[in-house]
């Protein structure tokens, strides 16, 4: 268990499928991800969660739970863990419960997961991707000092059109530099500035 001030992270348990089933069938959530929109049955979801809760070598799925009530409100996933080359892919942060989408749980989950990725898994390179139009996800990564390494044009078809995908990454040395410099202590101002800039850029590109 990885415990913070507000939430803690734990491995998936088989019974978590009841929550993840709801969130995988919530199209408001799914339309912001890089994956295709698809329906999921309870049988499929139960098998998927069971596989994630019993195999955690190459992929680690962590339930995001509230300290006060132990209620699961989302999950954080680490995929494609490559111990030889010391790199991994942060494949998703989902805050399924709409009551906790103010950013606090999202940010603390990322902080806890990153400490684990760097200090325990000993990863040197962490990458992540998001839709170009997903301004919040892009801003969260840029506020965390991730580097935009490229934009994959018209890489996925969903919501009736093709979307570009942004590919970000951060190296261990850069993460530790900003951590020791105190740059992660208060990211709120930086986050809002980046959101404003990205929205303006997005609007200009759509003109």
PDB file of C-alpha atoms in Angstrom:
ATOM      1  CA  UNK A   1       0.000   0.000   0.000  1.00  0.00           C
ATOM      2  CA  UNK A   2       1.213   3.503  -0.895  1.00  0.00           C
ATOM      3  CA  UNK A   3      -0.378   6.024   1.453  1.00  0.00           C
ATOM      4  CA  UNK A   4      -0.698   9.780   1.044  1.00  0.00           C
ATOM      5  CA  UNK A   5      -2.486  12.523   2.965  1.00  0.00           C
ATOM      6  CA  UNK A   6      -5.781  12.140   1.114  1.00  0.00           C
ATOM      7  CA  UNK A   7      -5.708   8.823  -0.737  1.00  0.00           C
ATOM      8  CA  UNK A   8      -3.777   5.576  -0.871  1.00  0.00           C
ATOM      9  CA  UNK A   9      -2.890   3.169  -3.670  1.00  0.00           C
ATOM     10  CA  UNK A  10      -3.248  -0.606  -3.479  1.00  0.00           C
ATOM     11  CA  UNK A  11      -3.255  -3.450  -5.971  1.00  0.00           C
ATOM     12  CA  UNK A  12      -6.530  -4.390  -7.627  1.00  0.00           C
ATOM     13  CA  UNK A  13      -8.676  -6.904  -5.769  1.00  0.00           C
ATOM     14  CA  UNK A  14     -11.026  -9.241  -7.702  1.00  0.00           C
ATOM     15  CA  UNK A  15     -14.147  -7.513  -6.337  1.00  0.00           C
ATOM     16  CA  UNK A  16     -13.018  -4.163  -7.780  1.00  0.00           C
ATOM     17  CA  UNK A  17     -14.622  -5.175 -11.083  1.00  0.00           C
ATOM     18  CA  UNK A  18     -17.973  -3.825  -9.847  1.00  0.00           C
ATOM     19  CA  UNK A  19     -16.511  -0.296  -9.817  1.00  0.00           C
ATOM     20  CA  UNK A  20     -14.355  -0.570 -12.927  1.00  0.00           C
ATOM     21  CA  UNK A  21     -17.337  -2.010 -14.844  1.00  0.00           C
ATOM     22  CA  UNK A  22     -19.251   1.230 -14.222  1.00  0.00           C
ATOM     23  CA  UNK A  23     -16.321   3.410 -15.276  1.00  0.00           C
ATOM     24  CA  UNK A  24     -15.455   1.404 -18.384  1.00  0.00           C
ATOM     25  CA  UNK A  25     -19.068   1.869 -19.504  1.00  0.00           C
ATOM     26  CA  UNK A  26     -19.083   5.604 -18.756  1.00  0.00           C
ATOM     27  CA  UNK A  27     -18.612   7.172 -22.181  1.00  0.00           C
ATOM     28  CA  UNK A  28     -17.873  10.577 -20.631  1.00  0.00           C
ATOM     29  CA  UNK A  29     -14.693   8.969 -19.284  1.00  0.00           C
ATOM     30  CA  UNK A  30     -13.926   6.775 -22.286  1.00  0.00           C
ATOM     31  CA  UNK A  31     -14.190   9.554 -24.860  1.00  0.00           C
ATOM     32  CA  UNK A  32     -11.161  11.309 -23.324  1.00  0.00           C
ATOM     33  CA  UNK A  33      -8.865   8.265 -23.503  1.00  0.00           C
ATOM     34  CA  UNK A  34      -6.622   7.033 -26.325  1.00  0.00           C
ATOM     35  CA  UNK A  35      -8.430   3.712 -26.467  1.00  0.00           C
ATOM     36  CA  UNK A  36     -11.520   2.889 -28.568  1.00  0.00           C
ATOM     37  CA  UNK A  37     -15.037   3.254 -27.208  1.00  0.00           C
ATOM     38  CA  UNK A  38     -16.400  -0.199 -26.482  1.00  0.00           C
ATOM     39  CA  UNK A  39     -19.064  -1.870 -24.397  1.00  0.00           C
ATOM     40  CA  UNK A  40     -17.902  -4.133 -21.561  1.00  0.00           C
ATOM     41  CA  UNK A  41     -19.932  -6.911 -19.941  1.00  0.00           C
ATOM     42  CA  UNK A  42     -19.616  -7.786 -16.251  1.00  0.00           C
ATOM     43  CA  UNK A  43     -18.149 -11.157 -17.235  1.00  0.00           C
ATOM     44  CA  UNK A  44     -15.447  -9.544 -19.365  1.00  0.00           C
ATOM     45  CA  UNK A  45     -14.716  -6.942 -16.693  1.00  0.00           C
ATOM     46  CA  UNK A  46     -14.478  -9.537 -13.916  1.00  0.00           C
ATOM     47  CA  UNK A  47     -11.948 -11.549 -15.924  1.00  0.00           C
ATOM     48  CA  UNK A  48      -9.947  -8.392 -16.754  1.00  0.00           C
ATOM     49  CA  UNK A  49      -9.715  -7.241 -13.134  1.00  0.00           C
ATOM     50  CA  UNK A  50      -8.818 -10.751 -11.977  1.00  0.00           C
ATOM     51  CA  UNK A  51      -5.948 -10.852 -14.472  1.00  0.00           C
ATOM     52  CA  UNK A  52      -4.661  -7.476 -13.229  1.00  0.00           C
ATOM     53  CA  UNK A  53      -4.949  -8.490  -9.581  1.00  0.00           C
ATOM     54  CA  UNK A  54      -3.027 -11.759 -10.032  1.00  0.00           C
ATOM     55  CA  UNK A  55      -0.319 -10.740 -12.550  1.00  0.00           C
ATOM     56  CA  UNK A  56       1.724  -7.640 -11.793  1.00  0.00           C
ATOM     57  CA  UNK A  57       5.090  -8.199 -13.481  1.00  0.00           C
ATOM     58  CA  UNK A  58       4.712  -6.207 -16.687  1.00  0.00           C
ATOM     59  CA  UNK A  59       1.605  -4.213 -15.741  1.00  0.00           C
ATOM     60  CA  UNK A  60       0.626  -2.846 -12.335  1.00  0.00           C
ATOM     61  CA  UNK A  61      -2.924  -1.620 -11.730  1.00  0.00           C
ATOM     62  CA  UNK A  62      -3.382   0.341  -8.512  1.00  0.00           C
ATOM     63  CA  UNK A  63      -6.759   1.203  -7.033  1.00  0.00           C
ATOM     64  CA  UNK A  64      -7.049   4.805  -5.816  1.00  0.00           C
ATOM     65  CA  UNK A  65      -8.849   4.725  -2.456  1.00  0.00           C
ATOM     66  CA  UNK A  66      -9.866   7.361   0.094  1.00  0.00           C
ATOM     67  CA  UNK A  67      -8.011   7.237   3.400  1.00  0.00           C
ATOM     68  CA  UNK A  68     -11.150   8.029   5.402  1.00  0.00           C
ATOM     69  CA  UNK A  69     -13.545   5.458   3.975  1.00  0.00           C
ATOM     70  CA  UNK A  70     -11.405   2.983   1.962  1.00  0.00           C
ATOM     71  CA  UNK A  71     -13.734   3.690  -0.979  1.00  0.00           C
ATOM     72  CA  UNK A  72     -12.213   3.089  -4.402  1.00  0.00           C
ATOM     73  CA  UNK A  73     -12.589   6.199  -6.576  1.00  0.00           C
ATOM     74  CA  UNK A  74     -10.358   5.331  -9.536  1.00  0.00           C
ATOM     75  CA  UNK A  75      -7.159   3.642 -10.617  1.00  0.00           C
ATOM     76  CA  UNK A  76      -3.581   4.310 -11.764  1.00  0.00           C
ATOM     77  CA  UNK A  77      -1.939   1.953 -14.241  1.00  0.00           C
ATOM     78  CA  UNK A  78       1.734   1.343 -15.054  1.00  0.00           C
ATOM     79  CA  UNK A  79       2.300  -0.730 -18.196  1.00  0.00           C
ATOM     80  CA  UNK A  80       5.052  -2.118 -20.425  1.00  0.00           C
ATOM     81  CA  UNK A  81       7.494  -2.345 -17.501  1.00  0.00           C
ATOM     82  CA  UNK A  82      10.900  -3.054 -19.025  1.00  0.00           C
ATOM     83  CA  UNK A  83      13.457  -3.893 -16.328  1.00  0.00           C
ATOM     84  CA  UNK A  84      16.330  -4.315 -18.788  1.00  0.00           C
ATOM     85  CA  UNK A  85      16.029  -0.836 -20.268  1.00  0.00           C
ATOM     86  CA  UNK A  86      14.477   0.610 -17.090  1.00  0.00           C
ATOM     87  CA  UNK A  87      11.476   2.218 -18.716  1.00  0.00           C
ATOM     88  CA  UNK A  88       7.710   2.028 -18.386  1.00  0.00           C
ATOM     89  CA  UNK A  89       4.507   3.582 -19.687  1.00  0.00           C
ATOM     90  CA  UNK A  90       1.956   5.340 -17.481  1.00  0.00           C
ATOM     91  CA  UNK A  91      -1.054   3.984 -19.313  1.00  0.00           C
ATOM     92  CA  UNK A  92      -3.807   5.746 -17.436  1.00  0.00           C
ATOM     93  CA  UNK A  93      -5.113   7.684 -14.462  1.00  0.00           C
ATOM     94  CA  UNK A  94      -8.873   7.339 -14.051  1.00  0.00           C
ATOM     95  CA  UNK A  95     -10.879   9.182 -11.424  1.00  0.00           C
ATOM     96  CA  UNK A  96     -14.136   7.340 -11.919  1.00  0.00           C
ATOM     97  CA  UNK A  97     -16.103   8.931  -9.096  1.00  0.00           C
ATOM     98  CA  UNK A  98     -17.196  12.362 -10.339  1.00  0.00           C
ATOM     99  CA  UNK A  99     -17.202  13.779  -6.796  1.00  0.00           C
ATOM    100  CA  UNK A 100     -13.399  13.625  -6.681  1.00  0.00           C
ATOM    101  CA  UNK A 101     -12.402  15.159 -10.006  1.00  0.00           C
ATOM    102  CA  UNK A 102     -11.186  18.449  -8.524  1.00  0.00           C
ATOM    103  CA  UNK A 103      -7.594  17.380  -9.176  1.00  0.00           C
ATOM    104  CA  UNK A 104      -6.465  16.611  -5.615  1.00  0.00           C
ATOM    105  CA  UNK A 105      -6.824  12.830  -5.867  1.00  0.00           C
ATOM    106  CA  UNK A 106      -5.368  12.814  -9.394  1.00  0.00           C
ATOM    107  CA  UNK A 107      -2.303  14.748  -8.319  1.00  0.00           C
ATOM    108  CA  UNK A 108      -1.595  12.802  -5.143  1.00  0.00           C
ATOM    109  CA  UNK A 109      -2.049   9.474  -6.936  1.00  0.00           C
ATOM    110  CA  UNK A 110       0.538  10.587  -9.481  1.00  0.00           C
ATOM    111  CA  UNK A 111       2.973  11.674  -6.768  1.00  0.00           C
ATOM    112  CA  UNK A 112       2.680   8.359  -4.914  1.00  0.00           C
ATOM    113  CA  UNK A 113       2.953   6.276  -8.087  1.00  0.00           C
ATOM    114  CA  UNK A 114       5.978   8.220  -9.306  1.00  0.00           C
ATOM    115  CA  UNK A 115       7.895   7.687  -6.069  1.00  0.00           C
ATOM    116  CA  UNK A 116       7.186   3.983  -6.400  1.00  0.00           C
ATOM    117  CA  UNK A 117       8.190   3.895 -10.074  1.00  0.00           C
ATOM    118  CA  UNK A 118      11.501   5.655  -9.443  1.00  0.00           C
ATOM    119  CA  UNK A 119      12.484   4.437  -5.972  1.00  0.00           C
ATOM    120  CA  UNK A 120      11.217   0.849  -6.057  1.00  0.00           C
ATOM    121  CA  UNK A 121      10.888  -0.202  -9.699  1.00  0.00           C
ATOM    122  CA  UNK A 122      14.069   1.753 -10.500  1.00  0.00           C
ATOM    123  CA  UNK A 123      12.729   3.072 -13.800  1.00  0.00           C
ATOM    124  CA  UNK A 124      14.859   5.621 -15.656  1.00  0.00           C
ATOM    125  CA  UNK A 125      12.345   6.693 -18.312  1.00  0.00           C
ATOM    126  CA  UNK A 126       8.596   7.131 -17.840  1.00  0.00           C
ATOM    127  CA  UNK A 127       6.369   7.877 -20.820  1.00  0.00           C
ATOM    128  CA  UNK A 128       2.701   8.671 -21.315  1.00  0.00           C
ATOM    129  CA  UNK A 129       0.247   9.643 -24.048  1.00  0.00           C
ATOM    130  CA  UNK A 130      -3.043  11.488 -24.365  1.00  0.00           C
ATOM    131  CA  UNK A 131      -5.359  12.904 -26.988  1.00  0.00           C
ATOM    132  CA  UNK A 132      -4.242  16.280 -28.330  1.00  0.00           C
ATOM    133  CA  UNK A 133      -7.652  17.689 -27.363  1.00  0.00           C
ATOM    134  CA  UNK A 134      -7.381  16.401 -23.791  1.00  0.00           C
ATOM    135  CA  UNK A 135      -6.127  19.691 -22.402  1.00  0.00           C
ATOM    136  CA  UNK A 136      -6.267  18.656 -18.739  1.00  0.00           C
ATOM    137  CA  UNK A 137      -4.101  15.555 -19.214  1.00  0.00           C
ATOM    138  CA  UNK A 138      -1.592  17.475 -21.318  1.00  0.00           C
ATOM    139  CA  UNK A 139      -1.436  20.255 -18.726  1.00  0.00           C
ATOM    140  CA  UNK A 140      -0.978  17.776 -15.866  1.00  0.00           C
ATOM    141  CA  UNK A 141       2.023  16.208 -17.601  1.00  0.00           C
ATOM    142  CA  UNK A 142       3.577  19.532 -18.573  1.00  0.00           C
ATOM    143  CA  UNK A 143       3.037  20.845 -15.042  1.00  0.00           C
ATOM    144  CA  UNK A 144       4.957  17.770 -13.887  1.00  0.00           C
ATOM    145  CA  UNK A 145       7.855  18.753 -16.213  1.00  0.00           C
ATOM    146  CA  UNK A 146       7.269  15.980 -18.741  1.00  0.00           C
ATOM    147  CA  UNK A 147       8.660  16.703 -22.215  1.00  0.00           C
ATOM    148  CA  UNK A 148       6.450  16.588 -25.289  1.00  0.00           C
ATOM    149  CA  UNK A 149       8.437  14.304 -27.590  1.00  0.00           C
ATOM    150  CA  UNK A 150       6.077  14.270 -30.536  1.00  0.00           C
ATOM    151  CA  UNK A 151       2.538  14.428 -31.892  1.00  0.00           C
ATOM    152  CA  UNK A 152       1.213  11.401 -33.749  1.00  0.00           C
ATOM    153  CA  UNK A 153      -1.150  12.836 -36.338  1.00  0.00           C
ATOM    154  CA  UNK A 154      -4.606  11.320 -36.877  1.00  0.00           C
ATOM    155  CA  UNK A 155      -3.550   8.249 -34.917  1.00  0.00           C
ATOM    156  CA  UNK A 156      -6.913   7.156 -33.546  1.00  0.00           C
ATOM    157  CA  UNK A 157     -10.500   7.255 -34.769  1.00  0.00           C
ATOM    158  CA  UNK A 158     -13.193   7.854 -32.142  1.00  0.00           C
ATOM    159  CA  UNK A 159     -16.153  10.146 -31.551  1.00  0.00           C
ATOM    160  CA  UNK A 160     -16.648  10.244 -35.330  1.00  0.00           C
ATOM    161  CA  UNK A 161     -13.273  11.711 -36.284  1.00  0.00           C
ATOM    162  CA  UNK A 162      -9.504  11.156 -36.272  1.00  0.00           C
ATOM    163  CA  UNK A 163      -7.496  12.473 -33.342  1.00  0.00           C
ATOM    164  CA  UNK A 164      -3.847  13.384 -32.842  1.00  0.00           C
ATOM    165  CA  UNK A 165      -2.018  11.818 -29.898  1.00  0.00           C
ATOM    166  CA  UNK A 166       0.610  13.653 -27.815  1.00  0.00           C
ATOM    167  CA  UNK A 167       3.537  11.567 -26.565  1.00  0.00           C
ATOM    168  CA  UNK A 168       5.298  12.753 -23.405  1.00  0.00           C
ATOM    169  CA  UNK A 169       8.175  11.410 -21.299  1.00  0.00           C
ATOM    170  CA  UNK A 170      10.268  12.305 -18.288  1.00  0.00           C
ATOM    171  CA  UNK A 171      13.659  10.939 -17.192  1.00  0.00           C
ATOM    172  CA  UNK A 172      14.523   9.989 -13.638  1.00  0.00           C
ATOM    173  CA  UNK A 173      17.227  12.659 -13.393  1.00  0.00           C
ATOM    174  CA  UNK A 174      14.768  15.386 -14.436  1.00  0.00           C
ATOM    175  CA  UNK A 175      12.130  14.179 -11.989  1.00  0.00           C
ATOM    176  CA  UNK A 176      14.641  14.103  -9.116  1.00  0.00           C
ATOM    177  CA  UNK A 177      15.964  17.568 -10.033  1.00  0.00           C
ATOM    178  CA  UNK A 178      12.503  19.150  -9.876  1.00  0.00           C
ATOM    179  CA  UNK A 179      11.600  17.161  -6.763  1.00  0.00           C
ATOM    180  CA  UNK A 180      14.707  18.330  -4.884  1.00  0.00           C
ATOM    181  CA  UNK A 181      14.156  21.872  -6.161  1.00  0.00           C
ATOM    182  CA  UNK A 182      10.665  21.915  -4.620  1.00  0.00           C
ATOM    183  CA  UNK A 183       8.980  22.428  -7.993  1.00  0.00           C
ATOM    184  CA  UNK A 184       6.267  19.874  -7.221  1.00  0.00           C
ATOM    185  CA  UNK A 185       5.223  21.444  -3.911  1.00  0.00           C
ATOM    186  CA  UNK A 186       2.679  23.811  -5.457  1.00  0.00           C
ATOM    187  CA  UNK A 187       1.777  23.117  -9.076  1.00  0.00           C
ATOM    188  CA  UNK A 188      -1.616  24.836  -9.064  1.00  0.00           C
ATOM    189  CA  UNK A 189      -0.518  28.176 -10.551  1.00  0.00           C
ATOM    190  CA  UNK A 190       1.696  26.485 -13.122  1.00  0.00           C
ATOM    191  CA  UNK A 191      -1.112  24.073 -14.029  1.00  0.00           C
ATOM    192  CA  UNK A 192      -3.666  26.835 -14.632  1.00  0.00           C
ATOM    193  CA  UNK A 193      -1.215  28.825 -16.763  1.00  0.00           C
ATOM    194  CA  UNK A 194      -0.516  25.778 -18.913  1.00  0.00           C
ATOM    195  CA  UNK A 195      -4.234  25.016 -19.287  1.00  0.00           C
ATOM    196  CA  UNK A 196      -4.837  28.597 -20.447  1.00  0.00           C
ATOM    197  CA  UNK A 197      -1.960  28.402 -22.964  1.00  0.00           C
ATOM    198  CA  UNK A 198      -2.989  25.023 -24.366  1.00  0.00           C
ATOM    199  CA  UNK A 199      -6.609  26.108 -24.775  1.00  0.00           C
ATOM    200  CA  UNK A 200      -5.488  29.189 -26.667  1.00  0.00           C
ATOM    201  CA  UNK A 201      -3.228  27.084 -28.905  1.00  0.00           C
ATOM    202  CA  UNK A 202      -6.058  24.641 -29.491  1.00  0.00           C
ATOM    203  CA  UNK A 203      -8.449  27.435 -30.429  1.00  0.00           C
ATOM    204  CA  UNK A 204      -5.916  28.934 -32.828  1.00  0.00           C
ATOM    205  CA  UNK A 205      -5.384  25.582 -34.542  1.00  0.00           C
ATOM    206  CA  UNK A 206      -9.136  25.157 -35.008  1.00  0.00           C
ATOM    207  CA  UNK A 207      -9.598  28.538 -36.660  1.00  0.00           C
TER     208      UNK A 207
END
